[in-house]
Short mmCIF file of C-alpha atoms and ligand atoms in Angstrom, two decimals:
data_model
loop_
_atom_site.label_atom_id
_atom_site.label_comp_id
_atom_site.label_asym_id
_atom_site.label_seq_id
_atom_site.Cartn_x
_atom_site.Cartn_y
_atom_site.Cartn_z
CA MET A 1 45.90 -65.55 49.04
CA ASP A 2 43.89 -68.50 47.77
CA LYS A 3 42.30 -68.49 44.33
CA LYS A 4 38.66 -69.45 44.25
CA ASN A 5 37.96 -72.97 42.96
CA ILE A 6 36.49 -72.03 39.78
CA ASP A 7 36.65 -73.84 36.41
CA TRP A 8 38.03 -70.62 34.69
CA ALA A 9 38.26 -71.97 31.29
CA ASN A 10 34.68 -73.03 31.24
CA LEU A 11 33.15 -69.84 32.59
CA GLY A 12 30.76 -68.04 30.31
CA PHE A 13 29.92 -64.40 30.27
CA GLY A 14 27.32 -64.33 33.16
CA TYR A 15 26.97 -62.82 36.62
CA VAL A 16 28.87 -64.75 39.36
CA GLN A 17 28.54 -62.99 42.60
CA THR A 18 31.87 -62.11 44.18
CA GLU A 19 32.48 -61.05 47.81
CA LYS A 20 33.01 -57.31 47.76
CA ARG A 21 31.83 -54.31 45.95
CA TYR A 22 32.46 -50.52 46.13
CA VAL A 23 29.75 -48.10 47.03
CA SER A 24 29.78 -44.12 47.20
CA ASN A 25 26.74 -41.95 47.56
CA PHE A 26 26.08 -38.35 46.25
CA LYS A 27 24.06 -36.35 48.72
CA ASN A 28 23.74 -32.74 49.43
CA GLY A 29 25.90 -31.87 46.30
CA ALA A 30 28.90 -34.06 47.06
CA TRP A 31 30.27 -37.58 46.69
CA ASP A 32 31.09 -39.40 49.92
CA ASN A 33 34.51 -41.22 50.51
CA GLY A 34 32.97 -44.62 49.45
CA VAL A 35 33.48 -48.02 51.16
CA VAL A 36 33.97 -51.60 50.04
CA THR A 37 30.95 -53.57 51.33
CA GLU A 38 29.54 -57.15 51.19
CA ASP A 39 25.99 -56.42 50.46
CA ALA A 40 25.16 -57.20 46.84
CA ASN A 41 21.59 -55.93 47.11
CA ILE A 42 20.29 -52.39 46.73
CA VAL A 43 17.19 -51.20 48.43
CA LEU A 44 15.64 -48.28 46.55
CA ASN A 45 12.41 -46.10 47.01
CA GLU A 46 9.68 -47.25 44.50
CA CYS A 47 9.95 -43.79 42.82
CA ALA A 48 13.71 -43.69 42.43
CA GLY A 49 14.81 -41.55 39.50
CA VAL A 50 16.69 -44.53 37.82
CA LEU A 51 13.41 -46.56 37.79
CA GLN A 52 11.24 -43.92 36.39
CA TYR A 53 13.39 -42.19 33.80
CA ALA A 54 16.40 -44.36 33.40
CA GLN A 55 18.95 -41.93 34.58
CA THR A 56 21.91 -44.33 34.71
CA VAL A 57 25.36 -44.69 33.01
CA PHE A 58 27.97 -47.44 33.19
CA GLU A 59 31.35 -48.58 32.30
CA GLY A 60 32.99 -51.97 31.62
CA LEU A 61 36.61 -53.02 31.98
CA LYS A 62 38.72 -56.10 32.94
CA ALA A 63 41.33 -57.11 35.48
CA TYR A 64 43.58 -59.98 34.60
CA THR A 65 46.85 -61.67 35.70
CA THR A 66 50.00 -60.99 33.45
CA GLU A 67 52.54 -63.40 32.57
CA ASP A 68 54.74 -62.29 35.46
CA GLY A 69 51.92 -62.64 37.92
CA ARG A 70 50.86 -59.00 38.42
CA ILE A 71 47.10 -58.10 38.50
CA VAL A 72 46.48 -55.23 36.14
CA THR A 73 43.67 -53.34 34.29
CA PHE A 74 43.96 -51.68 30.99
CA ARG A 75 43.58 -47.85 30.67
CA PRO A 76 41.10 -47.34 33.42
CA ASP A 77 41.78 -43.52 33.09
CA LEU A 78 39.95 -43.53 29.68
CA ASN A 79 37.03 -45.27 31.52
CA ALA A 80 36.97 -42.50 34.09
CA ASP A 81 36.95 -39.94 31.33
CA ARG A 82 34.26 -41.58 29.41
CA LEU A 83 32.01 -42.06 32.51
CA ALA A 84 32.49 -38.24 33.12
CA GLU A 85 31.20 -37.57 29.64
CA SER A 86 28.26 -39.98 30.06
CA CYS A 87 27.40 -38.26 33.30
CA LYS A 88 27.33 -34.73 31.78
CA ARG A 89 25.04 -35.78 29.03
CA LEU A 90 22.50 -37.31 31.49
CA GLU A 91 22.82 -34.51 34.09
CA ILE A 92 24.52 -36.85 36.67
CA PRO A 93 27.06 -35.33 38.88
CA VAL A 94 30.59 -36.43 37.50
CA PHE A 95 32.30 -39.00 39.63
CA PRO A 96 35.81 -37.78 40.31
CA LYS A 97 38.69 -39.46 38.23
CA GLU A 98 40.94 -40.11 41.21
CA GLN A 99 38.16 -41.65 43.12
CA PHE A 100 37.17 -43.78 40.13
CA LEU A 101 40.66 -45.17 39.79
CA GLU A 102 40.83 -45.80 43.57
CA SER A 103 37.51 -47.55 43.56
CA ILE A 104 38.75 -49.90 40.75
CA LYS A 105 41.96 -50.67 42.78
CA GLU A 106 40.01 -51.29 46.03
CA VAL A 107 37.37 -53.54 44.47
CA VAL A 108 39.78 -55.67 42.52
CA LYS A 109 42.16 -56.05 45.61
CA ALA A 110 39.15 -56.98 47.70
CA ASN A 111 38.20 -59.65 45.10
CA LYS A 112 41.63 -60.74 44.03
CA ASP A 113 40.91 -64.43 44.57
CA TYR A 114 38.54 -64.18 41.72
CA VAL A 115 41.05 -62.76 39.26
CA PRO A 116 41.58 -65.62 36.91
CA PRO A 117 45.14 -66.93 36.57
CA TYR A 118 47.42 -66.12 33.66
CA GLY A 119 46.85 -68.37 30.65
CA SER A 120 43.26 -69.45 31.66
CA GLY A 121 41.84 -67.01 29.18
CA ALA A 122 39.30 -65.77 31.68
CA THR A 123 39.25 -62.41 33.32
CA LEU A 124 37.65 -60.46 36.08
CA TYR A 125 35.07 -58.14 34.53
CA ILE A 126 34.58 -54.87 36.35
CA ARG A 127 31.31 -52.96 36.18
CA PRO A 128 31.23 -49.40 37.57
CA TYR A 129 27.83 -47.64 37.27
CA ILE A 130 25.81 -44.65 38.61
CA PHE A 131 22.16 -44.24 39.12
CA GLY A 132 19.70 -41.76 40.49
CA THR A 133 18.33 -42.88 43.78
CA ASN A 134 15.90 -40.34 45.24
CA PRO A 135 12.20 -40.17 44.36
CA VAL A 136 11.55 -38.43 41.00
CA ILE A 137 8.08 -38.09 39.45
CA GLY A 138 8.17 -34.69 37.60
CA VAL A 139 10.70 -35.05 34.92
CA LYS A 140 14.07 -33.79 36.16
CA PRO A 141 17.40 -34.96 37.21
CA ALA A 142 17.65 -36.87 40.58
CA GLU A 143 19.37 -35.04 43.42
CA GLU A 144 20.94 -38.18 45.16
CA TYR A 145 22.98 -40.80 43.26
CA GLN A 146 24.76 -44.02 43.88
CA TYR A 147 28.03 -45.12 42.31
CA ARG A 148 28.90 -48.82 42.59
CA VAL A 149 31.45 -51.22 41.22
CA PHE A 150 31.07 -54.85 41.20
CA THR A 151 33.22 -57.59 39.73
CA THR A 152 32.39 -60.85 38.19
CA PRO A 153 34.70 -63.58 36.70
CA VAL A 154 34.10 -64.25 32.85
CA GLY A 155 35.43 -66.96 30.73
CA PRO A 156 37.50 -66.82 27.58
CA TYR A 157 35.60 -65.13 24.75
CA PHE A 158 36.75 -67.55 22.04
CA LYS A 159 35.96 -70.84 23.82
CA GLY A 160 36.26 -73.60 21.28
CA GLY A 161 38.05 -71.34 18.84
CA VAL A 162 37.43 -68.23 16.85
CA LYS A 163 34.21 -68.22 14.86
CA PRO A 164 33.59 -65.24 12.52
CA LEU A 165 30.23 -63.60 12.95
CA THR A 166 27.35 -63.03 10.52
CA LEU A 167 25.78 -59.56 10.83
CA LYS A 168 22.43 -58.21 9.78
CA VAL A 169 22.14 -54.57 8.68
CA SER A 170 19.49 -53.61 11.18
CA ASP A 171 16.12 -52.12 10.18
CA PHE A 172 16.31 -50.20 13.40
CA ASP A 173 18.52 -47.25 14.39
CA ARG A 174 20.82 -47.36 17.43
CA ALA A 175 21.49 -43.59 17.88
CA ALA A 176 20.16 -40.36 16.63
CA PRO A 177 22.34 -37.49 15.35
CA HIS A 178 22.86 -35.20 18.40
CA GLY A 179 21.31 -37.96 20.56
CA THR A 180 23.12 -40.23 23.15
CA GLY A 181 24.93 -42.78 21.04
CA HIS A 182 28.33 -41.45 22.07
CA ILE A 183 27.78 -42.08 25.84
CA LYS A 184 27.67 -45.44 27.69
CA ALA A 185 24.01 -45.27 29.13
CA GLY A 186 21.77 -48.15 29.91
CA LEU A 187 19.02 -46.54 27.71
CA ASN A 188 20.98 -47.19 24.53
CA TYR A 189 20.84 -50.86 25.43
CA ALA A 190 17.12 -51.04 26.46
CA MET A 191 16.19 -49.81 23.04
CA SER A 192 18.47 -52.25 21.30
CA LEU A 193 17.01 -55.31 22.82
CA HIS A 194 14.15 -55.75 20.32
CA ALA A 195 16.60 -55.27 17.43
CA ILE A 196 19.08 -57.94 18.85
CA VAL A 197 16.48 -60.45 19.73
CA THR A 198 14.91 -60.06 16.27
CA ALA A 199 18.41 -60.50 14.70
CA HIS A 200 19.04 -63.65 16.83
CA GLU A 201 15.60 -65.02 15.81
CA GLU A 202 16.58 -64.61 12.14
CA GLY A 203 19.88 -66.47 12.70
CA TYR A 204 22.29 -63.43 12.97
CA ASP A 205 25.01 -63.00 15.51
CA GLU A 206 24.85 -59.04 15.70
CA ASN A 207 23.29 -56.01 14.20
CA MET A 208 25.25 -53.49 12.05
CA TYR A 209 23.66 -50.12 12.65
CA LEU A 210 23.72 -47.40 9.95
CA ASP A 211 23.62 -43.63 10.51
CA ALA A 212 20.06 -42.72 11.37
CA ALA A 213 19.98 -39.55 9.24
CA THR A 214 20.84 -41.01 5.80
CA ARG A 215 21.15 -44.80 6.50
CA THR A 216 24.20 -44.90 4.09
CA LYS A 217 27.10 -44.88 6.72
CA VAL A 218 28.28 -47.50 8.98
CA GLU A 219 28.13 -46.73 12.68
CA GLU A 220 28.64 -49.72 14.93
CA THR A 221 26.85 -52.74 16.42
CA GLY A 222 24.96 -52.72 19.72
CA GLY A 223 28.04 -52.95 21.82
CA ALA A 224 31.15 -52.88 19.69
CA ASN A 225 32.93 -50.58 17.20
CA PHE A 226 33.96 -51.63 13.61
CA LEU A 227 37.48 -51.99 12.29
CA PHE A 228 37.99 -52.72 8.51
CA VAL A 229 41.10 -53.64 6.70
CA THR A 230 41.48 -52.54 3.12
CA LYS A 231 42.91 -54.91 0.43
CA ASP A 232 46.24 -52.62 0.68
CA ASN A 233 46.21 -53.24 4.40
CA THR A 234 45.07 -49.89 5.65
CA VAL A 235 43.02 -50.11 9.04
CA VAL A 236 39.81 -48.06 8.69
CA THR A 237 37.39 -47.19 11.57
CA PRO A 238 34.14 -45.15 11.09
CA LYS A 239 34.04 -41.63 12.30
CA SER A 240 30.79 -40.35 13.60
CA ASN A 241 29.49 -38.39 16.56
CA SER A 242 26.94 -41.01 17.50
CA ILE A 243 29.39 -43.84 17.84
CA LEU A 244 30.49 -44.87 21.37
CA PRO A 245 34.20 -44.27 21.64
CA SER A 246 35.54 -47.68 22.33
CA ILE A 247 38.75 -47.80 24.35
CA THR A 248 39.67 -51.15 22.66
CA ARG A 249 39.25 -49.60 19.11
CA ARG A 250 41.18 -46.38 19.94
CA SER A 251 43.96 -48.65 21.41
CA LEU A 252 43.98 -51.00 18.32
CA MET A 253 44.37 -48.02 16.02
CA VAL A 254 47.56 -47.06 18.06
CA VAL A 255 48.74 -50.76 17.77
CA ALA A 256 48.12 -50.66 14.02
CA GLU A 257 50.11 -47.56 13.38
CA LYS A 258 52.89 -47.72 15.94
CA TYR A 259 53.45 -51.43 16.51
CA LEU A 260 52.47 -52.93 13.14
CA GLY A 261 53.56 -49.89 10.93
CA LEU A 262 50.10 -49.78 9.10
CA LYS A 263 48.29 -46.79 7.76
CA VAL A 264 45.20 -45.85 9.78
CA GLU A 265 42.15 -43.85 8.98
CA GLU A 266 39.34 -42.67 11.04
CA ARG A 267 36.67 -41.47 8.57
CA GLU A 268 33.15 -41.87 7.46
CA VAL A 269 32.55 -45.26 6.05
CA HIS A 270 29.86 -45.77 3.45
CA PHE A 271 27.90 -48.87 3.39
CA ASP A 272 28.65 -49.23 -0.33
CA GLU A 273 32.33 -49.56 0.17
CA ILE A 274 32.12 -52.45 2.61
CA LYS A 275 32.17 -55.06 -0.21
CA ASP A 276 35.69 -53.80 -1.08
CA PHE A 277 37.25 -54.40 2.32
CA ALA A 278 39.49 -57.45 3.04
CA GLU A 279 38.71 -57.90 6.73
CA CYS A 280 36.16 -56.72 9.20
CA GLY A 281 36.17 -57.02 13.05
CA LEU A 282 34.21 -55.80 16.13
CA CYS A 283 36.13 -54.26 18.90
CA GLY A 284 35.30 -54.03 22.58
CA THR A 285 36.50 -55.04 25.98
CA ALA A 286 34.75 -58.43 25.94
CA ALA A 287 36.49 -59.96 22.91
CA VAL A 288 39.11 -57.38 21.97
CA ILE A 289 38.36 -58.20 18.32
CA SER A 290 35.81 -60.56 17.00
CA PRO A 291 36.13 -61.23 13.30
CA VAL A 292 33.14 -60.69 11.01
CA GLY A 293 32.74 -63.10 8.13
CA LYS A 294 29.58 -61.95 6.43
CA ILE A 295 27.06 -58.96 6.47
CA VAL A 296 23.60 -59.40 5.09
CA ASN A 297 21.61 -56.42 3.94
CA LYS A 298 18.02 -57.30 2.94
CA GLY A 299 19.07 -60.75 1.67
CA GLU A 300 22.06 -59.48 -0.12
CA GLU A 301 25.31 -60.99 1.25
CA ILE A 302 28.74 -59.49 1.61
CA CYS A 303 31.43 -62.13 2.32
CA PHE A 304 34.85 -61.00 3.42
CA PRO A 305 37.75 -62.82 1.75
CA SER A 306 38.98 -63.77 5.27
CA GLY A 307 36.13 -66.29 5.38
CA MET A 308 34.07 -68.04 7.98
CA SER A 309 36.46 -70.18 9.76
CA GLU A 310 39.33 -67.74 10.98
CA MET A 311 40.39 -64.30 11.71
CA GLY A 312 41.89 -62.24 8.83
CA PRO A 313 45.68 -61.96 8.84
CA THR A 314 45.75 -58.24 9.93
CA THR A 315 42.84 -58.69 12.43
CA LYS A 316 44.93 -61.61 13.91
CA LYS A 317 48.12 -59.61 14.31
CA LEU A 318 46.18 -56.70 15.91
CA TYR A 319 44.40 -59.14 18.28
CA GLU A 320 47.71 -60.84 19.20
CA THR A 321 49.62 -57.66 19.76
CA LEU A 322 46.96 -55.92 21.86
CA THR A 323 46.44 -59.04 24.04
CA GLY A 324 50.22 -59.43 24.22
CA ILE A 325 50.39 -55.84 25.54
CA GLN A 326 47.55 -56.57 27.98
CA MET A 327 49.06 -59.76 29.30
CA GLY A 328 52.62 -58.18 29.70
CA ARG A 329 54.20 -60.26 26.87
CA ILE A 330 54.72 -57.10 24.79
CA GLU A 331 55.89 -53.84 26.07
CA ALA A 332 52.98 -51.39 26.56
CA PRO A 333 52.86 -47.75 25.66
CA GLU A 334 53.37 -45.47 28.68
CA GLY A 335 50.37 -45.36 30.95
CA TRP A 336 48.41 -48.20 29.36
CA ILE A 337 48.74 -50.72 32.15
CA PHE A 338 47.40 -49.88 35.64
CA GLU A 339 48.80 -52.28 38.27
CA ILE A 340 46.72 -53.24 41.25
CA LYS A 341 48.81 -53.58 44.30
C1 PLP B 1 31.11 -50.25 25.66
C2 PLP B 1 30.86 -50.20 24.13
C3 PLP B 1 31.72 -50.38 23.25
C4 PLP B 1 33.12 -50.90 23.49
O1 PLP B 1 33.93 -50.09 24.18
P1 PLP B 1 35.28 -50.58 24.96
O2 PLP B 1 35.72 -49.46 25.74
O3 PLP B 1 36.19 -50.97 23.89
O4 PLP B 1 34.83 -51.77 25.74
C5 PLP B 1 31.40 -50.11 21.86
N1 PLP B 1 30.11 -49.76 21.64
C6 PLP B 1 29.17 -49.56 22.51
C7 PLP B 1 27.92 -49.07 22.11
C8 PLP B 1 29.51 -49.67 23.94
O5 PLP B 1 28.57 -49.47 24.71
#
């Protein structure tokens, strides 16, 4: 095996086409066995369900090389479960869990030369997704679907060092109560684009979304969950039915409690109490945790004591422990590491 000649450390987060992808089709009420193919393009009818009514869901995870040279992914069973929940909410036939895990294994194996080496900070990002393919013009679920998985190498998230983020409390809402905020659907991102472009134009890194019903409680950002640390070192994460259940956040809560011996709470978090927290971070597959230094609400600034130049001490311990588990430097809880072989 020959690693591709890529400048791993200087890769960004962009699409770099790799050689192989996995494809399975749903037709006549069943998913087929799926194949690994070379064709990166999709030919669809002009009236395909996904193009008209956005019937599509996705997942995101990573493969990387551990310290001892194994290629692994992190808790892909939870991606399979979450994809199933997303499918059910959008009337898409559930993709079987065993086949999901097999597809991840096959596609990573087929692109193993694109899995960045240990220590480069880069990873192979894996994108599974499903979309309605047959013509749909009257509003209803499609009858035929395609499941695909492609991979793309992505660079280290904290290139040039960690830089705490500045957030804006968005004037827009991300998710309605009883809506689709808890599933990983492209539609949640389509409607967030205007909000994030606006926030960037105003000089912010990300949006903090509040609950749409009362606009008093913290939900999440466009693509990452919140973790807060109180002054007495309790790790707090917002609880809400309209937050997307981040696998990174759920894992960090286990790390906080079981590895670091910290108190953890998943509960409603009121915007008013943010000013009393010691640290704040955003959790997701891309960065694991990005520290937040400042949150601005209609011109009023909340600055966390951890400051604008580094991660807070507890955020840093959480980050180092979870990345240590992922990279094989720290023993993982049973079932967290899925080896590709
Ligand atoms: C994917 C996603 C996250 C992060 O989830 P991970 O499983 O940790 O990658 C958080 N919020 C939203 C809205 C997401 O789509």
